[in-house]
CSV table of N, CA and C in Angstrom, one decimal:
chain,number,residue,atom,x,y,z
A,1235,UNK,N,-30.9,36.6,-60.7
A,1235,UNK,CA,-29.5,36.4,-59.9
A,1235,UNK,C,-28.7,37.5,-59.7
A,1236,UNK,N,-28.3,37.6,-58.4
A,1236,UNK,CA,-27.4,38.8,-58.0
A,1236,UNK,C,-25.9,38.8,-59.1
A,1237,UNK,N,-25.5,37.7,-59.3
A,1237,UNK,CA,-24.4,37.7,-60.0
A,1237,UNK,C,-24.4,36.9,-61.1
A,1238,UNK,N,-24.7,37.4,-62.4
A,1238,UNK,CA,-25.1,36.4,-63.6
A,1238,UNK,C,-24.0,35.5,-63.9
A,1239,UNK,N,-22.6,36.0,-63.5
A,1239,UNK,CA,-21.5,35.0,-63.9
A,1239,UNK,C,-21.8,33.8,-63.1
A,1240,UNK,N,-22.5,34.0,-62.0
A,1240,UNK,CA,-22.6,32.7,-61.3
A,1240,UNK,C,-23.9,31.9,-61.5
A,1241,UNK,N,-24.6,32.3,-62.3
A,1241,UNK,CA,-26.0,31.8,-62.9
A,1241,UNK,C,-25.7,30.3,-63.2
A,1242,UNK,N,-24.8,29.8,-63.9
A,1242,UNK,CA,-24.9,28.3,-64.3
A,1242,UNK,C,-24.5,27.6,-63.1
A,1243,UNK,N,-23.6,28.1,-62.2
A,1243,UNK,CA,-23.5,27.5,-61.0
A,1243,UNK,C,-24.7,27.4,-60.0
A,1244,UNK,N,-25.6,28.7,-59.8
A,1244,UNK,CA,-26.7,28.5,-58.9
A,1244,UNK,C,-27.7,27.8,-59.6
A,1245,UNK,N,-27.7,27.6,-60.9
A,1245,UNK,CA,-28.8,26.6,-61.5
A,1245,UNK,C,-28.4,25.4,-61.1
A,1246,UNK,N,-27.2,24.8,-61.3
A,1246,UNK,CA,-26.8,23.5,-61.0
A,1246,UNK,C,-27.0,23.1,-59.7
A,1247,UNK,N,-26.6,23.8,-58.8
A,1247,UNK,CA,-26.8,23.6,-57.4
A,1247,UNK,C,-28.4,23.4,-57.1
A,1248,UNK,N,-29.4,24.1,-57.8
A,1248,UNK,CA,-30.6,24.1,-57.2
A,1248,UNK,C,-30.9,22.8,-58.1
A,1249,UNK,N,-30.9,22.5,-59.2
A,1249,UNK,CA,-31.1,21.0,-60.0
A,1249,UNK,C,-30.7,20.0,-58.9
A,1250,UNK,N,-29.6,20.1,-58.5
A,1250,UNK,CA,-29.0,19.0,-57.8
A,1250,UNK,C,-29.9,18.9,-56.4
A,1251,UNK,N,-30.0,20.1,-55.7
A,1251,UNK,CA,-30.6,20.0,-54.5
A,1251,UNK,C,-32.1,19.6,-54.6
A,1252,UNK,N,-32.8,19.9,-55.7
A,1252,UNK,CA,-34.1,19.6,-56.2
A,1252,UNK,C,-34.4,18.2,-56.7
A,1253,UNK,N,-33.1,17.6,-57.1
A,1253,UNK,CA,-33.3,16.6,-57.8
A,1253,UNK,C,-34.0,16.4,-59.1
A,1254,UNK,N,-33.7,17.6,-59.9
A,1254,UNK,CA,-34.3,17.7,-61.1
A,1254,UNK,C,-33.3,17.7,-62.3
A,1255,UNK,N,-32.3,17.4,-62.0
A,1255,UNK,CA,-31.1,17.2,-63.2
A,1255,UNK,C,-31.5,16.3,-64.3
A,1256,UNK,N,-31.9,15.3,-63.9
A,1256,UNK,CA,-32.4,14.2,-65.1
A,1256,UNK,C,-33.5,14.7,-65.9
A,1257,UNK,N,-34.4,15.6,-65.6
A,1257,UNK,CA,-35.6,16.2,-66.2
A,1257,UNK,C,-35.3,17.5,-66.7
A,1258,UNK,N,-34.0,17.9,-66.7
A,1258,UNK,CA,-33.8,19.3,-67.2
A,1258,UNK,C,-34.3,19.7,-68.5
A,1259,UNK,N,-34.6,18.8,-69.5
A,1259,UNK,CA,-35.0,19.1,-70.8
A,1259,UNK,C,-36.5,18.7,-71.0
A,1260,UNK,N,-37.2,18.1,-69.9
A,1260,UNK,CA,-38.6,17.7,-70.2
A,1260,UNK,C,-39.5,19.0,-70.0
A,1261,UNK,N,-40.4,18.8,-70.8
A,1261,UNK,CA,-41.7,19.9,-70.6
A,1261,UNK,C,-42.2,19.9,-69.2
A,1262,UNK,N,-42.6,20.8,-68.6
A,1262,UNK,CA,-43.2,21.0,-67.4
A,1262,UNK,C,-44.4,20.0,-67.5
A,1263,UNK,N,-45.4,20.3,-68.3
A,1263,UNK,CA,-46.6,19.3,-68.4
A,1263,UNK,C,-46.4,17.8,-68.3
A,1264,UNK,N,-45.2,17.4,-68.6
A,1264,UNK,CA,-44.9,15.9,-68.6
A,1264,UNK,C,-44.5,15.3,-67.1
A,1265,UNK,N,-44.2,16.5,-66.2
A,1265,UNK,CA,-43.7,16.2,-64.8
A,1265,UNK,C,-44.9,15.9,-63.8
A,1266,UNK,N,-44.6,14.9,-63.0
A,1266,UNK,CA,-45.4,14.6,-61.8
A,1266,UNK,C,-45.8,15.8,-61.0
A,1267,UNK,N,-46.8,15.7,-60.0
A,1267,UNK,CA,-47.1,16.8,-59.3
A,1267,UNK,C,-45.9,17.3,-58.3
A,1268,UNK,N,-45.3,16.2,-57.7
A,1268,UNK,CA,-44.0,16.4,-56.9
A,1268,UNK,C,-43.0,17.3,-57.7
A,1269,UNK,N,-42.7,16.8,-58.9
A,1269,UNK,CA,-41.7,17.4,-59.7
A,1269,UNK,C,-42.2,18.8,-60.0
A,1270,UNK,N,-43.2,19.2,-60.3
A,1270,UNK,CA,-43.8,20.4,-60.6
A,1270,UNK,C,-43.4,21.4,-59.4
A,1271,UNK,N,-43.9,20.8,-58.2
A,1271,UNK,CA,-43.6,21.5,-57.0
A,1271,UNK,C,-42.1,21.9,-56.8
A,1272,UNK,N,-41.1,21.0,-57.2
A,1272,UNK,CA,-39.8,21.3,-57.2
A,1272,UNK,C,-39.4,22.4,-58.2
A,1273,UNK,N,-40.0,22.3,-59.4
A,1273,UNK,CA,-39.6,23.3,-60.3
A,1273,UNK,C,-40.2,24.7,-59.9
A,1274,UNK,N,-41.3,24.6,-59.1
A,1274,UNK,CA,-41.8,25.9,-58.6
A,1274,UNK,C,-40.9,26.6,-57.6
A,1275,UNK,N,-40.1,25.6,-56.8
A,1275,UNK,CA,-39.4,25.9,-55.7
A,1275,UNK,C,-38.1,26.4,-56.5
A,1276,UNK,N,-37.8,25.8,-57.3
A,1276,UNK,CA,-36.3,26.3,-58.0
A,1276,UNK,C,-36.6,27.7,-58.6
A,1277,UNK,N,-37.7,28.2,-59.2
A,1277,UNK,CA,-38.1,29.4,-59.8
A,1277,UNK,C,-38.0,30.2,-58.5
A,1278,UNK,N,-38.6,29.9,-57.4
A,1278,UNK,CA,-38.7,30.9,-56.4
A,1278,UNK,C,-37.2,31.1,-55.8
A,1279,UNK,N,-36.3,30.2,-55.9
A,1279,UNK,CA,-35.3,30.4,-55.2
A,1279,UNK,C,-34.0,30.7,-56.1
A,1280,UNK,N,-34.2,30.8,-57.5
A,1280,UNK,CA,-33.2,30.9,-58.2
A,1280,UNK,C,-32.6,32.2,-58.2
A,1281,UNK,N,-33.2,33.4,-57.8
A,1281,UNK,CA,-32.7,34.8,-57.7
A,1281,UNK,C,-32.2,35.1,-56.4
A,1282,UNK,N,-32.3,34.0,-55.4
A,1282,UNK,CA,-31.8,34.2,-53.9
A,1282,UNK,C,-32.3,35.4,-53.3
A,1283,UNK,N,-33.5,35.4,-53.1
A,1283,UNK,CA,-34.3,36.7,-52.6
A,1283,UNK,C,-34.1,36.6,-51.1
A,1284,UNK,N,-34.2,37.9,-50.7
A,1284,UNK,CA,-34.1,38.1,-49.1
A,1284,UNK,C,-35.4,37.7,-48.3
A,1285,UNK,N,-36.5,37.8,-48.9
A,1285,UNK,CA,-37.6,37.1,-48.5
A,1285,UNK,C,-38.3,36.0,-49.5
A,1286,UNK,N,-38.5,34.8,-48.7
A,1286,UNK,CA,-39.3,33.9,-49.5
A,1286,UNK,C,-40.6,33.5,-48.8
A,1287,UNK,N,-41.7,33.5,-49.5
A,1287,UNK,CA,-42.9,33.1,-49.1
A,1287,UNK,C,-43.3,31.9,-49.7
A,1288,UNK,N,-43.4,30.6,-49.0
A,1288,UNK,CA,-43.8,29.6,-49.4
A,1288,UNK,C,-45.0,29.1,-49.0
A,1289,UNK,N,-45.8,28.5,-49.8
A,1289,UNK,CA,-47.2,27.8,-49.5
A,1289,UNK,C,-47.1,26.5,-49.7
A,1290,UNK,N,-47.1,25.6,-48.5
A,1290,UNK,CA,-46.9,24.1,-48.3
A,1290,UNK,C,-45.7,23.9,-49.3
A,1291,UNK,N,-44.5,24.3,-49.2
A,1291,UNK,CA,-43.5,23.8,-50.1
A,1291,UNK,C,-43.0,22.4,-50.2
A,1292,UNK,N,-43.4,21.5,-49.2
A,1292,UNK,CA,-43.0,20.2,-49.3
A,1292,UNK,C,-44.2,19.4,-49.4
A,1293,UNK,N,-45.4,19.6,-49.5
A,1293,UNK,CA,-46.4,18.9,-49.7
A,1293,UNK,C,-46.3,18.1,-50.9
A,1294,UNK,N,-46.7,16.6,-50.8
A,1294,UNK,CA,-46.5,15.8,-51.9
A,1294,UNK,C,-45.1,15.5,-52.3
A,1295,UNK,N,-44.1,15.7,-51.2
A,1295,UNK,CA,-42.6,15.5,-51.8
A,1295,UNK,C,-42.3,14.3,-50.7
A,1296,UNK,N,-41.5,13.5,-51.3
A,1296,UNK,CA,-41.0,12.2,-50.5
A,1296,UNK,C,-40.2,12.9,-49.3
A,1297,UNK,N,-40.1,11.8,-48.3
A,1297,UNK,CA,-39.5,12.3,-46.9
A,1297,UNK,C,-38.0,12.7,-47.2
A,1298,UNK,N,-37.3,12.2,-48.0
A,1298,UNK,CA,-35.8,12.5,-48.1
A,1298,UNK,C,-35.7,13.9,-48.8
A,1299,UNK,N,-36.5,14.1,-49.8
A,1299,UNK,CA,-36.3,15.3,-50.4
A,1299,UNK,C,-37.1,16.3,-49.5
A,1300,UNK,N,-37.9,16.2,-48.8
A,1300,UNK,CA,-38.6,17.1,-47.7
A,1300,UNK,C,-37.5,17.4,-46.8
A,1301,UNK,N,-36.8,16.4,-46.1
A,1301,UNK,CA,-35.8,16.9,-45.2
A,1301,UNK,C,-34.7,17.7,-45.8
A,1302,UNK,N,-34.2,17.3,-46.9
A,1302,UNK,CA,-33.1,18.2,-47.6
A,1302,UNK,C,-33.6,19.5,-47.9
A,1303,UNK,N,-34.9,19.7,-48.3
A,1303,UNK,CA,-35.2,21.1,-48.5
A,1303,UNK,C,-35.3,21.8,-47.3
A,1304,UNK,N,-35.8,21.2,-46.3
A,1304,UNK,CA,-35.8,22.0,-44.9
A,1304,UNK,C,-34.5,22.1,-44.3
A,1305,UNK,N,-33.4,21.5,-44.7
A,1305,UNK,CA,-32.0,21.9,-44.4
A,1305,UNK,C,-31.7,23.1,-45.2
A,1306,UNK,N,-32.0,23.0,-46.4
A,1306,UNK,CA,-31.7,24.3,-47.4
A,1306,UNK,C,-32.4,25.4,-46.9
A,1307,UNK,N,-33.6,25.4,-46.4
A,1307,UNK,CA,-34.4,26.4,-46.0
A,1307,UNK,C,-33.7,27.0,-44.5
A,1308,UNK,N,-33.3,26.1,-43.8
A,1308,UNK,CA,-32.7,26.3,-42.4
A,1308,UNK,C,-31.2,27.3,-42.8
A,1309,UNK,N,-30.6,26.4,-43.8
A,1309,UNK,CA,-29.5,27.4,-44.1
A,1309,UNK,C,-29.6,28.7,-44.9
A,1310,UNK,N,-30.7,29.0,-45.5
A,1310,UNK,CA,-31.0,30.3,-46.0
A,1310,UNK,C,-31.4,31.1,-44.9
A,1311,UNK,N,-32.2,30.6,-43.8
A,1311,UNK,CA,-32.4,31.4,-42.6
A,1311,UNK,C,-31.2,31.8,-41.9
A,1312,UNK,N,-30.3,30.9,-41.7
A,1312,UNK,CA,-28.9,31.3,-41.2
A,1312,UNK,C,-28.2,32.3,-41.8
A,1313,UNK,N,-28.3,32.5,-43.1
A,1313,UNK,CA,-27.6,33.4,-43.9
A,1313,UNK,C,-28.3,34.7,-43.9
A,1314,UNK,N,-29.4,34.7,-43.2
A,1314,UNK,CA,-30.1,36.0,-43.0
A,1314,UNK,C,-31.3,36.1,-43.8
A,1315,UNK,N,-31.6,35.3,-44.5
A,1315,UNK,CA,-32.9,35.3,-45.3
A,1315,UNK,C,-34.2,35.1,-44.4
A,1316,UNK,N,-35.3,35.6,-45.0
A,1316,UNK,CA,-36.5,35.4,-44.1
A,1316,UNK,C,-37.3,34.6,-45.0
A,1317,UNK,N,-37.9,33.6,-44.4
A,1317,UNK,CA,-38.7,32.6,-44.9
A,1317,UNK,C,-40.0,32.7,-44.3
A,1318,UNK,N,-41.2,32.7,-44.9
A,1318,UNK,CA,-42.5,32.7,-44.4
A,1318,UNK,C,-43.1,31.5,-45.1
A,1319,UNK,N,-43.6,30.5,-44.2
A,1319,UNK,CA,-43.9,29.4,-44.7
A,1319,UNK,C,-45.4,29.1,-44.3
A,1320,UNK,N,-46.3,28.7,-45.2
A,1320,UNK,CA,-47.7,28.4,-44.8
A,1320,UNK,C,-47.8,27.0,-44.8
A,1321,UNK,N,-48.2,26.2,-43.8
A,1321,UNK,CA,-48.4,25.0,-44.1
A,1321,UNK,C,-49.4,24.2,-43.1
A,1322,UNK,N,-50.0,23.2,-43.5
A,1322,UNK,CA,-50.8,22.5,-42.4
A,1322,UNK,C,-50.2,21.3,-42.0
A,1323,UNK,N,-49.0,21.1,-42.3
A,1323,UNK,CA,-48.2,20.1,-41.9
A,1323,UNK,C,-47.5,20.3,-40.5
A,1324,UNK,N,-48.0,20.0,-39.4
A,1324,UNK,CA,-47.6,20.5,-38.2
A,1324,UNK,C,-46.3,20.0,-37.9
A,1325,UNK,N,-45.8,18.8,-38.3
A,1325,UNK,CA,-44.4,18.6,-38.0
A,1325,UNK,C,-43.4,19.6,-38.6
A,1326,UNK,N,-43.8,20.2,-39.7
A,1326,UNK,CA,-43.1,21.2,-40.4
A,1326,UNK,C,-43.0,22.6,-39.4
A,1327,UNK,N,-43.9,22.7,-38.7
A,1327,UNK,CA,-44.2,23.9,-37.8
A,1327,UNK,C,-42.9,23.7,-36.8
A,1328,UNK,N,-42.7,22.7,-36.3
A,1328,UNK,CA,-41.6,22.5,-35.4
A,1328,UNK,C,-40.2,22.7,-35.9
A,1329,UNK,N,-40.0,23.0,-37.2
A,1329,UNK,CA,-38.6,23.4,-38.0
A,1329,UNK,C,-38.6,24.8,-38.1
A,1330,UNK,N,-39.7,25.5,-37.7
A,1330,UNK,CA,-39.4,27.1,-37.9
A,1330,UNK,C,-39.1,27.6,-36.5
A,1331,UNK,N,-38.7,28.9,-36.6
A,1331,UNK,CA,-38.2,29.6,-35.5
A,1331,UNK,C,-39.3,30.0,-34.7
A,1332,UNK,N,-40.4,30.6,-35.5
A,1332,UNK,CA,-41.5,31.0,-34.9
A,1332,UNK,C,-42.8,30.5,-35.4
A,1333,UNK,N,-44.0,30.2,-34.9
A,1333,UNK,CA,-45.2,29.8,-35.4
A,1333,UNK,C,-46.2,30.7,-35.1
A,1334,UNK,N,-47.1,31.1,-36.2
A,1334,UNK,CA,-48.2,31.8,-35.9
A,1334,UNK,C,-49.3,31.1,-36.4
A,1335,UNK,N,-50.4,30.8,-35.3
A,1335,UNK,CA,-51.6,30.0,-35.7
A,1335,UNK,C,-52.6,30.8,-35.8
A,1336,UNK,N,-53.2,30.7,-36.9
A,1336,UNK,CA,-54.3,31.6,-37.3
A,1336,UNK,C,-55.7,30.8,-37.6
A,1337,UNK,N,-56.7,31.2,-37.0
A,1337,UNK,CA,-57.9,30.7,-37.2
A,1337,UNK,C,-59.1,31.9,-37.6
A,1338,UNK,N,-59.7,31.7,-38.6
A,1338,UNK,CA,-60.8,32.6,-39.0
A,1338,UNK,C,-60.0,34.1,-39.2
A,1339,UNK,N,-58.8,34.1,-39.7
A,1339,UNK,CA,-58.0,35.3,-39.7
A,1339,UNK,C,-57.8,36.1,-38.4
A,1340,UNK,N,-57.8,35.3,-37.4
A,1340,UNK,CA,-57.3,36.0,-36.0
A,1340,UNK,C,-56.1,35.0,-35.5
A,1341,UNK,N,-55.3,35.6,-34.9
A,1341,UNK,CA,-54.3,35.1,-34.2
A,1341,UNK,C,-54.7,34.3,-33.1
A,1342,UNK,N,-54.4,33.0,-32.9
A,1342,UNK,CA,-54.5,32.3,-31.9
A,1342,UNK,C,-53.4,31.9,-31.0
A,1343,UNK,N,-52.3,32.0,-31.8
A,1343,UNK,CA,-51.0,31.8,-30.9
A,1343,UNK,C,-49.7,32.3,-31.9
A,1344,UNK,N,-48.8,32.8,-31.1
A,1344,UNK,CA,-47.6,33.3,-31.9
A,1344,UNK,C,-46.4,33.1,-30.8
A,1345,UNK,N,-45.5,32.1,-31.1
A,1345,UNK,CA,-44.4,31.9,-30.2
A,1345,UNK,C,-43.4,31.0,-30.9
A,1346,UNK,N,-42.3,30.5,-30.1
A,1346,UNK,CA,-41.5,29.5,-30.9
A,1346,UNK,C,-42.3,28.2,-30.6
A,1347,UNK,N,-41.7,27.2,-31.5
A,1347,UNK,CA,-42.6,25.7,-31.2
A,1347,UNK,C,-42.3,25.3,-29.9
A,1348,UNK,N,-41.1,25.4,-29.2
A,1348,UNK,CA,-40.7,25.0,-28.0
A,1348,UNK,C,-41.7,25.6,-26.9
A,1349,UNK,N,-41.9,26.8,-26.9
A,1349,UNK,CA,-42.7,27.6,-26.1
A,1349,UNK,C,-44.1,27.1,-25.9
A,1350,UNK,N,-44.6,27.1,-27.3
A,1350,UNK,CA,-46.0,26.4,-27.7
A,1350,UNK,C,-46.0,25.1,-26.7
A,1351,UNK,N,-45.2,24.2,-27.0
A,1351,UNK,CA,-45.2,22.8,-26.5
A,1351,UNK,C,-45.3,22.8,-24.9
A,1352,UNK,N,-44.3,23.9,-24.5
A,1352,UNK,CA,-44.5,23.9,-22.9
A,1352,UNK,C,-45.8,24.5,-22.4
A,1353,UNK,N,-46.8,25.0,-23.1
A,1353,UNK,CA,-48.1,25.4,-22.8
A,1353,UNK,C,-49.0,24.2,-22.6
A,1354,UNK,N,-48.5,23.1,-23.1
A,1354,UNK,CA,-49.5,21.8,-23.2
A,1354,UNK,C,-49.1,21.1,-21.8
A,1355,UNK,N,-49.8,19.9,-21.8
A,1355,UNK,CA,-49.8,19.1,-20.7
A,1355,UNK,C,-49.1,17.7,-20.9
A,1356,UNK,N,-48.6,17.4,-19.9
A,1356,UNK,CA,-47.9,16.0,-20.0
A,1356,UNK,C,-48.3,15.0,-18.7
A,1357,UNK,N,-48.7,13.8,-19.0
A,1357,UNK,CA,-49.1,12.8,-17.8
A,1357,UNK,C,-47.8,12.1,-17.9
A,1358,UNK,N,-47.5,12.1,-16.6
A,1358,UNK,CA,-46.2,11.3,-16.2
A,1358,UNK,C,-46.7,10.0,-15.2
A,1359,UNK,N,-46.2,8.9,-15.7
A,1359,UNK,CA,-46.5,7.7,-15.1
A,1359,UNK,C,-45.3,7.1,-14.8
A,1360,UNK,N,-44.9,6.9,-13.6
A,1360,UNK,CA,-43.5,6.4,-13.0
A,1360,UNK,C,-43.7,5.4,-12.0
A,1361,UNK,N,-42.8,4.5,-11.8
A,1361,UNK,CA,-43.0,3.5,-10.8
A,1361,UNK,C,-41.6,3.0,-10.3
A,1362,UNK,N,-41.5,2.8,-9.0
A,1362,UNK,CA,-40.4,2.2,-8.4
A,1362,UNK,C,-40.9,0.8,-8.1
A,1363,UNK,N,-39.9,0.2,-7.4
A,1363,UNK,CA,-40.2,-1.1,-6.8
A,1363,UNK,C,-41.5,-1.2,-5.9
A,1364,UNK,N,-41.7,-0.4,-5.3
A,1364,UNK,CA,-42.7,-0.1,-4.1
A,1364,UNK,C,-43.9,0.5,-4.7
A,1365,UNK,N,-44.0,1.5,-5.5
A,1365,UNK,CA,-45.1,2.2,-5.8
A,1365,UNK,C,-45.2,2.9,-7.3
A,1366,UNK,N,-46.5,3.0,-7.8
A,1366,UNK,CA,-46.7,3.8,-8.9
A,1366,UNK,C,-47.2,4.9,-8.8
A,1367,UNK,N,-46.8,6.1,-9.3
A,1367,UNK,CA,-47.5,7.5,-9.4
A,1367,UNK,C,-47.9,7.9,-10.8
A,1368,UNK,N,-48.9,8.8,-10.7
A,1368,UNK,CA,-49.2,9.3,-12.1
A,1368,UNK,C,-49.6,10.9,-11.6
A,1369,UNK,N,-49.2,11.7,-12.6
A,1369,UNK,CA,-49.1,13.2,-12.4
A,1369,UNK,C,-49.3,13.9,-13.8
A,1370,UNK,N,-50.2,15.1,-13.8
A,1370,UNK,CA,-50.4,15.6,-14.7
A,1370,UNK,C,-49.7,17.1,-14.7
A,1371,UNK,N,-48.8,17.4,-15.4
A,1371,UNK,CA,-48.0,18.6,-15.2
A,1371,UNK,C,-48.0,19.3,-16.6
A,1372,UNK,N,-47.1,20.6,-16.6
A,1372,UNK,CA,-46.9,21.3,-17.8
A,1372,UNK,C,-46.0,20.5,-18.6
A,1373,UNK,N,-46.1,20.4,-20.0
A,1373,UNK,CA,-45.2,19.8,-20.8
A,1373,UNK,C,-43.7,20.3,-20.8
A,1374,UNK,N,-43.4,21.2,-20.1
A,1374,UNK,CA,-42.2,21.9,-20.1
A,1374,UNK,C,-41.2,21.0,-19.3
A,1375,UNK,N,-40.2,20.7,-19.8
A,1375,UNK,CA,-39.2,19.9,-19.2
A,1375,UNK,C,-38.9,20.2,-17.6
A,1376,UNK,N,-38.8,21.3,-17.4
A,1376,UNK,CA,-38.4,21.6,-16.0
A,1376,UNK,C,-39.6,21.1,-14.9
A,1377,UNK,N,-40.9,21.4,-15.4
A,1377,UNK,CA,-42.1,20.9,-14.7
A,1377,UNK,C,-42.1,19.4,-14.5
A,1378,UNK,N,-41.7,18.7,-15.5
A,1378,UNK,CA,-41.5,17.3,-15.4
A,1378,UNK,C,-40.6,16.9,-14.3
A,1379,UNK,N,-39.4,17.5,-14.3
A,1379,UNK,CA,-38.3,17.0,-13.5
A,1379,UNK,C,-38.7,17.6,-12.1
A,1380,UNK,N,-39.4,18.6,-11.8
A,1380,UNK,CA,-39.9,19.0,-10.5
A,1380,UNK,C,-41.0,18.0,-9.9
A,1381,UNK,N,-41.8,17.5,-11.0
A,1381,UNK,CA,-42.8,16.3,-10.5
A,1381,UNK,C,-41.9,15.1,-10.0
A,1382,UNK,N,-41.0,14.9,-10.5
A,1382,UNK,CA,-40.2,13.5,-10.2
A,1382,UNK,C,-39.5,13.9,-8.9
A,1383,UNK,N,-39.0,15.0,-8.6
A,1383,UNK,CA,-38.4,15.4,-7.5
A,1383,UNK,C,-39.3,15.5,-6.2
A,1384,UNK,N,-40.5,16.0,-6.4
A,1384,UNK,CA,-41.7,16.0,-5.5
A,1384,UNK,C,-42.0,14.9,-4.8
A,1385,UNK,N,-41.8,13.6,-5.6
A,1385,UNK,CA,-41.9,12.4,-4.9
A,1385,UNK,C,-40.8,11.7,-4.5
A,1386,UNK,N,-39.7,12.5,-4.5
A,1386,UNK,CA,-38.5,11.9,-3.9
A,1386,UNK,C,-38.0,10.9,-4.9
A,1387,UNK,N,-38.0,11.1,-6.3
A,1387,UNK,CA,-37.8,9.9,-7.0
A,1387,UNK,C,-36.1,10.1,-7.5
A,1388,UNK,N,-35.5,10.3,-6.9
A,1388,UNK,CA,-34.0,10.2,-7.2
A,1388,UNK,C,-33.7,8.8,-6.8
A,1389,UNK,N,-34.9,8.2,-6.5
A,1389,UNK,CA,-34.7,6.5,-6.1
A,1389,UNK,C,-34.3,5.9,-7.5
A,1390,UNK,N,-34.6,4.6,-7.5
A,1390,UNK,CA,-34.5,3.7,-8.5
A,1390,UNK,C,-35.9,3.8,-9.2
A,1391,UNK,N,-35.9,4.4,-10.4
A,1391,UNK,CA,-37.1,4.3,-11.0
A,1391,UNK,C,-37.1,3.1,-12.0
A,1392,UNK,N,-38.0,2.2,-12.0
A,1392,UNK,CA,-38.1,1.2,-12.9
A,1392,UNK,C,-38.8,1.1,-14.2
A,1393,UNK,N,-39.6,2.3,-14.2
A,1393,UNK,CA,-40.2,2.6,-15.5
A,1393,UNK,C,-40.8,4.2,-15.4
A,1394,UNK,N,-40.5,4.8,-16.5
A,1394,UNK,CA,-41.0,6.3,-16.7
A,1394,UNK,C,-42.0,6.3,-18.0
A,1395,UNK,N,-43.1,6.6,-18.0
A,1395,UNK,CA,-43.7,6.7,-19.3
A,1395,UNK,C,-44.2,8.3,-19.4
A,1396,UNK,N,-44.1,8.8,-20.4
A,1396,UNK,CA,-44.4,10.2,-20.6
A,1396,UNK,C,-45.2,10.4,-21.9
A,1397,UNK,N,-46.6,11.0,-21.4
A,1397,UNK,CA,-47.6,11.0,-22.6
A,1397,UNK,C,-47.7,12.5,-22.7
A,1398,UNK,N,-47.1,13.2,-23.4
A,1398,UNK,CA,-47.1,14.6,-23.6
A,1398,UNK,C,-48.0,15.0,-24.9
A,1399,UNK,N,-48.6,16.1,-24.7
A,1399,UNK,CA,-49.3,16.7,-25.8
A,1399,UNK,C,-48.1,17.2,-26.8
A,1400,UNK,N,-48.4,16.9,-28.2
A,1400,UNK,CA,-47.5,17.3,-29.1
A,1400,UNK,C,-48.0,18.7,-29.6
A,1401,UNK,N,-47.2,19.3,-30.6
A,1401,UNK,CA,-47.7,20.5,-31.1
A,1401,UNK,C,-49.1,20.6,-31.8
A,1402,UNK,N,-49.3,19.4,-32.4
A,1402,UNK,CA,-50.8,19.4,-33.0
A,1402,UNK,C,-51.8,19.3,-32.0
A,1403,UNK,N,-51.5,18.5,-31.0
A,1403,UNK,CA,-52.8,18.5,-29.8
A,1403,UNK,C,-52.8,19.7,-29.2
A,1404,UNK,N,-51.7,20.4,-29.1
A,1404,UNK,CA,-51.9,21.9,-28.6
A,1404,UNK,C,-52.4,22.8,-29.5
A,1405,UNK,N,-52.4,22.8,-30.6
A,1405,UNK,CA,-52.9,23.7,-31.6
A,1405,UNK,C,-54.5,23.5,-31.9
A,1406,UNK,N,-54.7,22.1,-31.8
A,1406,UNK,CA,-56.2,21.7,-31.7
A,1406,UNK,C,-56.8,22.3,-30.7
A,1407,UNK,N,-56.3,22.3,-29.5
A,1407,UNK,CA,-56.9,22.7,-28.2
A,1407,UNK,C,-57.0,24.1,-28.2
A,1408,UNK,N,-55.8,24.9,-28.6
A,1408,UNK,CA,-56.1,26.3,-28.7
A,1408,UNK,C,-57.2,26.7,-29.6
A,1409,UNK,N,-57.3,26.1,-30.8
A,1409,UNK,CA,-58.3,26.4,-31.7
A,1409,UNK,C,-59.7,26.2,-31.4
A,1410,UNK,N,-59.9,25.1,-30.7
A,1410,UNK,CA,-61.2,24.6,-30.0
A,1410,UNK,C,-61.5,25.6,-28.8
A,1411,UNK,N,-60.4,26.1,-28.1
A,1411,UNK,CA,-60.7,27.1,-27.1
A,1411,UNK,C,-61.3,28.3,-27.5
A,1412,UNK,N,-60.7,28.8,-28.7
A,1412,UNK,CA,-60.9,30.1,-29.3
A,1412,UNK,C,-62.6,30.1,-29.9
A,1413,UNK,N,-62.8,28.8,-30.5
A,1413,UNK,CA,-64.1,28.7,-31.2
A,1413,UNK,C,-65.2,28.9,-30.1
A,1414,UNK,N,-64.9,28.4,-28.8
A,1414,UNK,CA,-65.9,28.3,-27.7
A,1414,UNK,C,-66.1,29.7,-27.1
A,1415,UNK,N,-64.9,30.6,-27.5
A,1415,UNK,CA,-65.1,32.2,-27.1
A,1415,UNK,C,-66.0,32.8,-27.8
């Protein structure tokens, strides 16, 4: 801890954030897998490091605690801390500032989640009272808007369906392309 005088306060904050307060005096071997994961995170975060390396930090945790932890991770990043997160949970990649996709030790992609998604494709299906159109475009929002304008669809659109690749679809596609090379 940077300031030993604040140690009890820091411990209390972590116990509350990680929902461990009720098990403070329990032996670690009596805890569930998820609780052991939380204890591990508390040990990692207690001394307020400038760099946190987290390997699947929220695996096996309930959704509410997972969201609370990611909010805490975002707060740490906003305070200038660096977090390196290794995960196979692709939805968590969307919560990061940058994503590095590795396959067999090689970099397949490195970018912001938003830019990675923009590399993907989106199938647009839209219809007016008179006609139905289908168009495949870049998943980037501007490309979708241009497709609608191309058809002069500032008209009344009765229905618009967008079937866009998500980041997991894109990552699988990138890894499949790398395997073929």
